[in-house]
């Protein structure tokens, strides 16, 4: 079974992040990491490969420095990578991104595509369905569990108050939540082996996508303004010296919660 | 007047909020697949309802509804199409965007002539955006507006559709509901009492539950607590869990990492109990107690009992 994993490099969500002068996510900072949910997608792909054989190919769209993220997935155990890197793609919105990724998927042989449920920068959670709509593959998203049996895939789609069991025939596109597994760390051997693995770098032209359809100028959405939310400020903080609970209760009573 | 289409799934409060927001923008036409949604649309001021019947639509994931919504959008030519920001709402919006080659905005927290507001970077930054290609296609985050009823008698147009075989790619073989019990739902509760790693064990979450019950609230948890198995994942508050915006949020034994704050920082009143005076959660608390939650919370319970 051949699997393509979609990973996106993002600024670390645990640290301060910024928009640049063009109101795009600043990707030039030092704190870029693999999209935190994408690590679970890589792990899911590796586990399925271990169970069913085949090859895992990583696909990413992003600036040159996204190579670091690609290297990490190869070190975790992915077999090869395709990196779409093109100045013209900067500022692409979700629709344009999906055109490029779909074009790349069109050149690869795959039975299954695995993505993160959402990226941790723009966090739209729409890419898997955009790609399914473009490729005609089945989309079973938001998985907390994936099973493949022959050419049938079964997914537990996580909901707020339970889950749905989804079944489809391959080829399919799935996305995963962080409840699905525990991603492995790259081993030293993995890191060494990654150096010999193939990373194909492609431009929009290589993919037959017209540069006028991608990038900031072609975006179907526009950010008009951005403002920092005023930080919440601390109110009254007391140290418990035996009646902290009573003080808290008095506050809750004054606010009419008890 | 602008024409606004709204997809109304059965789920109550969130859909009511989207209808309320839509009403502030223009004449609302709701798309409903069952009687409950039709009733909700009438109660929240829709001028018109497409009441869709499509045999088997609920047996398949997303695609049948996406096709039906696309056809109705083509027919109605709206100025805006709003859906709730749920997994389903986002998936439907994505498919509408591709089918109609239309821009798309997700997790919108407000919408008016100035544009669509979105919280980014875990809520640290607020942006205003607009769609430059096509109509305003947006999914609206829970809690974006307060739902206000405006009962009316909308014109109901029956729409009968056959689900195409091409849309039967993903079958919903089984739906498993994990009942929330007697407590209010996490995203709808006025009070949320959350425990973190500091609670220390699944057994001790009973204390969090008792405080939640005393305050008539829902129980939440940090990711450290759900990862450790202290409490089920579906109660997780934060970036990869549920976003809550209650009147009162109580954080007990939670440090206040950015990803946790992302899910609760718009709460009206925030209260924290933590042993560590330097925990970031205190920086955003209206009232904080530096202390052991096992000492502080039982005292709160006692006092609450007294005041009943
Ligand atoms: C992609 C990504 C997504 C994430 N999504 C989420 C999310 O949705 N929700 C979320 O919560 N986190 C999320 N996280 C994790 C987040 O970064 C933190 O790790 C997590 O919130 C920490 O949980 P905690 O505060 O319970 O644990 P800790 O940070 O370990 O804090 C425990 C606190 O309890 C206090 N304490 C200990 N014992 C006691 C006691 N007896 N009485 C009082 N206080 C005590 C300690 O002083 C400490 O401050 C995410 C992380 C990533 C990378
Ligand atoms: N530029 C990209 N390159 C590769 N994969 C992506 C890209 N953008 C999004 N994805 C994948 O799609 C998922 C959902 O992204 P999003 O719709 O942006 O929240 C991510 O977790 C990735 O797996």
Coordinates of C-alpha atoms in Angstrom, one line a residue, chain A residues 22-183:
Chain A
X22 CA 2.0 41.7 4.1
X23 CA -0.2 40.2 6.8
X24 CA 0.9 36.7 6.1
X25 CA 2.1 34.2 8.6
X26 CA 5.8 35.0 9.3
X27 CA 7.6 31.8 8.3
X28 CA 11.1 33.3 8.5
X29 CA 11.5 33.1 12.3
X30 CA 13.8 30.6 14.0
X31 CA 11.0 28.6 15.6
X32 CA 9.5 26.6 12.8
X33 CA 8.4 23.0 13.5
X34 CA 6.5 20.3 11.7
X35 CA 2.7 21.0 12.1
X36 CA 2.1 19.3 15.5
X37 CA -0.8 17.2 14.2
X38 CA 1.1 16.2 11.1
X39 CA 3.5 14.2 13.3
X40 CA 0.5 12.0 14.1
X41 CA -0.1 11.6 10.4
X42 CA 3.5 10.5 9.8
X43 CA 3.2 8.0 12.6
X44 CA -0.1 6.6 11.3
X45 CA 1.5 6.2 7.9
X46 CA 4.5 4.4 9.2
X47 CA 2.4 2.0 11.3
X48 CA 0.2 1.2 8.3
X49 CA 3.4 0.6 6.2
X50 CA 4.8 -1.7 8.9
X51 CA 1.5 -3.7 8.9
X52 CA 0.8 -3.8 5.1
X53 CA 4.1 -3.0 3.3
X54 CA 4.4 -0.4 0.6
X55 CA 6.0 3.0 0.6
X56 CA 5.5 6.3 2.5
X57 CA 6.1 9.5 0.5
X58 CA 6.0 12.8 2.2
X59 CA 4.5 15.8 0.4
X60 CA 4.9 19.4 1.5
X61 CA 4.3 22.8 0.0
X62 CA 6.4 25.5 1.6
X63 CA 9.5 27.7 1.5
X64 CA 13.0 26.4 1.3
X65 CA 13.4 26.1 5.1
X66 CA 10.5 23.5 5.1
X67 CA 13.3 21.1 4.1
X68 CA 14.0 20.7 7.8
X69 CA 10.5 19.4 8.3
X70 CA 10.9 17.0 5.4
X71 CA 14.2 15.7 6.8
X72 CA 12.5 15.0 10.1
X73 CA 9.8 12.9 8.5
X74 CA 12.5 11.0 6.6
X75 CA 14.4 10.5 9.8
X76 CA 11.2 9.1 11.4
X77 CA 11.1 6.5 8.6
X78 CA 9.3 7.9 5.5
X79 CA 10.9 6.6 2.3
X80 CA 11.0 9.7 0.1
X81 CA 9.7 13.2 -0.2
X82 CA 8.3 15.7 -2.6
X83 CA 8.8 19.3 -1.7
X84 CA 6.9 22.0 -3.7
X85 CA 8.9 25.2 -3.4
X86 CA 8.2 28.2 -5.5
X87 CA 8.4 31.9 -4.8
X88 CA 5.2 32.3 -6.8
X89 CA 3.3 30.2 -4.3
X90 CA 4.0 32.5 -1.4
X91 CA 0.8 33.9 0.0
X92 CA -1.3 31.1 -1.5
X93 CA -4.7 30.6 0.2
X94 CA -6.2 27.2 0.9
X95 CA -7.8 27.0 -2.6
X96 CA -4.5 27.6 -4.4
X97 CA -2.5 25.4 -2.0
X98 CA -5.0 22.6 -2.8
X99 CA -4.4 23.1 -6.5
X100 CA -0.7 22.6 -6.1
X101 CA -1.0 19.6 -3.7
X102 CA -3.6 18.0 -5.9
X103 CA -1.4 18.4 -8.9
X104 CA 1.4 16.7 -7.1
X105 CA -0.9 13.9 -5.9
X106 CA -1.8 13.5 -9.6
X107 CA 1.9 12.6 -10.3
X108 CA 2.3 10.1 -7.5
X109 CA 1.0 6.6 -7.1
X110 CA -1.0 6.3 -3.9
X111 CA -3.7 4.3 -2.2
X112 CA -4.0 6.5 0.8
X113 CA -3.2 10.1 1.7
X114 CA -2.9 11.0 5.4
X115 CA -3.0 14.5 6.7
X116 CA -3.2 16.2 10.1
X117 CA -6.7 17.2 11.1
X118 CA -5.7 20.8 10.9
X119 CA -2.5 22.8 10.6
X120 CA -1.5 24.6 13.7
X121 CA -0.9 28.0 12.0
X122 CA -3.9 28.8 9.8
X123 CA -5.7 25.9 11.3
X124 CA -8.5 25.7 8.8
X125 CA -8.9 22.0 8.8
X126 CA -10.1 22.0 5.2
X127 CA -7.2 20.7 3.1
X128 CA -8.2 17.0 3.1
X129 CA -11.7 17.8 1.8
X130 CA -10.4 20.4 -0.7
X131 CA -8.0 17.6 -2.0
X132 CA -10.8 15.0 -2.0
X133 CA -13.0 17.3 -4.0
X134 CA -10.1 17.8 -6.6
X135 CA -8.9 14.2 -6.8
X136 CA -12.2 12.4 -6.5
X137 CA -10.9 10.2 -3.7
X138 CA -13.0 9.2 -0.7
X139 CA -12.4 11.5 2.3
X140 CA -12.7 10.1 5.8
X141 CA -11.5 12.8 8.1
X142 CA -10.9 13.5 11.8
X143 CA -9.7 10.0 12.6
X144 CA -8.9 8.7 16.0
X145 CA -8.4 5.2 14.6
X146 CA -7.6 3.8 11.1
X147 CA -7.8 0.2 9.9
X148 CA -7.1 -1.1 6.4
X149 CA -8.3 -4.5 5.2
X150 CA -7.6 -5.2 1.5
X151 CA -8.9 -2.2 -0.3
X152 CA -11.4 -1.2 2.4
X153 CA -10.5 1.5 5.0
X154 CA -12.4 1.9 8.3
X155 CA -12.0 5.1 10.2
X156 CA -13.3 6.2 13.6
X157 CA -14.3 9.8 13.0
X158 CA -14.0 11.6 16.3
X159 CA -16.9 13.8 17.4
X160 CA -17.4 16.0 20.5
X161 CA -19.9 13.5 21.9
X162 CA -18.8 10.2 20.4
X163 CA -17.5 8.9 17.1
X164 CA -18.7 7.6 13.8
X165 CA -17.4 4.5 12.1
X166 CA -16.7 5.4 8.4
X167 CA -15.9 2.9 5.7
X168 CA -14.7 3.5 2.1
X169 CA -12.8 1.9 -0.7
X170 CA -9.3 3.0 -1.5
X171 CA -8.0 5.4 -2.8
X172 CA -8.9 7.5 0.2
X173 CA -7.8 10.7 2.0
X174 CA -7.9 10.7 5.8
X175 CA -6.9 13.2 8.5
X176 CA -5.9 12.4 12.0
X177 CA -6.3 13.9 15.5
X178 CA -3.7 13.5 18.2
X179 CA -5.7 10.8 19.9
X180 CA -4.7 8.3 17.2
X181 CA -1.1 7.3 18.3
X182 CA 2.1 8.5 19.9
X183 CA 4.5 9.8 17.3

